[in-house]
mmCIF file of C-alpha atoms in Angstrom:
data_model
loop_
_atom_site.group_PDB
_atom_site.id
_atom_site.type_symbol
_atom_site.label_atom_id
_atom_site.label_comp_id
_atom_site.label_asym_id
_atom_site.label_seq_id
_atom_site.Cartn_x
_atom_site.Cartn_y
_atom_site.Cartn_z
ATOM 1 C CA UNK U 1 -20.112 -1.958 -15.496
ATOM 2 C CA UNK U 2 -17.791 -1.120 -12.574
ATOM 3 C CA UNK U 3 -14.400 0.244 -13.460
ATOM 4 C CA UNK U 4 -11.254 -1.720 -12.550
ATOM 5 C CA UNK U 5 -9.437 -0.704 -9.406
ATOM 6 C CA UNK U 6 -6.427 -1.575 -7.280
ATOM 7 C CA UNK U 7 -6.771 -3.258 -3.903
ATOM 8 C CA UNK U 8 -3.959 -3.793 -1.426
ATOM 9 C CA UNK U 9 -2.829 -5.753 1.600
ATOM 10 C CA UNK U 10 -0.938 -2.907 3.260
ATOM 11 C CA UNK U 11 -2.912 -2.877 6.509
ATOM 12 C CA UNK U 12 -2.439 -6.626 6.969
ATOM 13 C CA UNK U 13 1.254 -6.390 6.131
ATOM 14 C CA UNK U 14 1.726 -3.530 8.592
ATOM 15 C CA UNK U 15 0.077 -5.604 11.313
ATOM 16 C CA UNK U 16 2.282 -8.602 10.506
ATOM 17 C CA UNK U 17 5.347 -6.331 10.628
ATOM 18 C CA UNK U 18 5.027 -5.678 14.340
ATOM 19 C CA UNK U 19 2.000 -3.425 14.012
ATOM 20 C CA UNK U 20 3.923 -0.831 11.990
ATOM 21 C CA UNK U 21 2.070 2.469 11.945
ATOM 22 C CA UNK U 22 1.046 4.333 8.820
ATOM 23 C CA UNK U 23 3.476 7.083 9.835
ATOM 24 C CA UNK U 24 6.357 4.598 10.111
ATOM 25 C CA UNK U 25 5.614 3.148 6.683
ATOM 26 C CA UNK U 26 5.370 6.662 5.294
ATOM 27 C CA UNK U 27 8.814 7.469 6.698
ATOM 28 C CA UNK U 28 10.252 4.335 5.083
ATOM 29 C CA UNK U 29 9.004 5.317 1.626
ATOM 30 C CA UNK U 30 9.180 9.095 2.054
ATOM 31 C CA UNK U 31 5.474 9.979 1.907
ATOM 32 C CA UNK U 32 3.070 11.291 4.540
ATOM 33 C CA UNK U 33 0.924 9.207 6.869
ATOM 34 C CA UNK U 34 -2.087 10.666 5.087
ATOM 35 C CA UNK U 35 -0.833 9.296 1.772
ATOM 36 C CA UNK U 36 -0.453 5.816 3.274
ATOM 37 C CA UNK U 37 -3.963 6.044 4.740
ATOM 38 C CA UNK U 38 -5.429 7.070 1.363
ATOM 39 C CA UNK U 39 -3.612 4.238 -0.445
ATOM 40 C CA UNK U 40 -4.786 1.681 2.151
ATOM 41 C CA UNK U 41 -8.384 2.836 1.812
ATOM 42 C CA UNK U 42 -8.276 2.685 -1.977
ATOM 43 C CA UNK U 43 -8.869 6.423 -2.292
ATOM 44 C CA UNK U 44 -5.529 6.972 -4.006
ATOM 45 C CA UNK U 45 -3.449 4.787 -6.299
ATOM 46 C CA UNK U 46 0.245 4.979 -5.494
ATOM 47 C CA UNK U 47 2.846 5.897 -8.049
ATOM 48 C CA UNK U 48 4.718 2.940 -9.449
ATOM 49 C CA UNK U 49 7.787 4.013 -7.468
ATOM 50 C CA UNK U 50 5.823 4.197 -4.205
ATOM 51 C CA UNK U 51 4.236 0.803 -4.870
ATOM 52 C CA UNK U 52 7.661 -0.797 -5.368
ATOM 53 C CA UNK U 53 8.997 0.909 -2.243
ATOM 54 C CA UNK U 54 6.080 -0.377 -0.164
ATOM 55 C CA UNK U 55 6.602 -3.915 -1.442
ATOM 56 C CA UNK U 56 10.325 -3.673 -0.663
ATOM 57 C CA UNK U 57 9.667 -2.552 2.929
ATOM 58 C CA UNK U 58 7.701 -5.750 3.505
ATOM 59 C CA UNK U 59 10.018 -7.964 1.450
ATOM 60 C CA UNK U 60 7.142 -9.005 -0.795
ATOM 61 C CA UNK U 61 6.626 -9.138 -4.552
ATOM 62 C CA UNK U 62 4.515 -6.280 -5.862
ATOM 63 C CA UNK U 63 1.543 -8.536 -6.624
ATOM 64 C CA UNK U 64 1.469 -9.781 -3.016
ATOM 65 C CA UNK U 65 0.868 -6.190 -1.906
ATOM 66 C CA UNK U 66 -1.316 -4.807 -4.718
ATOM 67 C CA UNK U 67 -3.988 -6.539 -6.800
ATOM 68 C CA UNK U 68 -5.789 -5.358 -9.913
ATOM 69 C CA UNK U 69 -9.518 -6.079 -9.574
ATOM 70 C CA UNK U 70 -11.664 -6.058 -12.687
ATOM 71 C CA UNK U 71 -15.257 -6.124 -11.386
#
């Protein structure tokens, strides 16, 4: 049985926000570009605080940005 994981729409939201770069998003929420890249790729789950900050940058509810997938 596969373990549950978090998916996200960050890349799509960045594109829709004028092709915002990972570095720009990182600056907005005070993390590195590498952290944003790892979150986007599902290699790292953001802290709750970072997740809320990302959602706020895009003006979206948290569950529009992040989804819990139970395979």
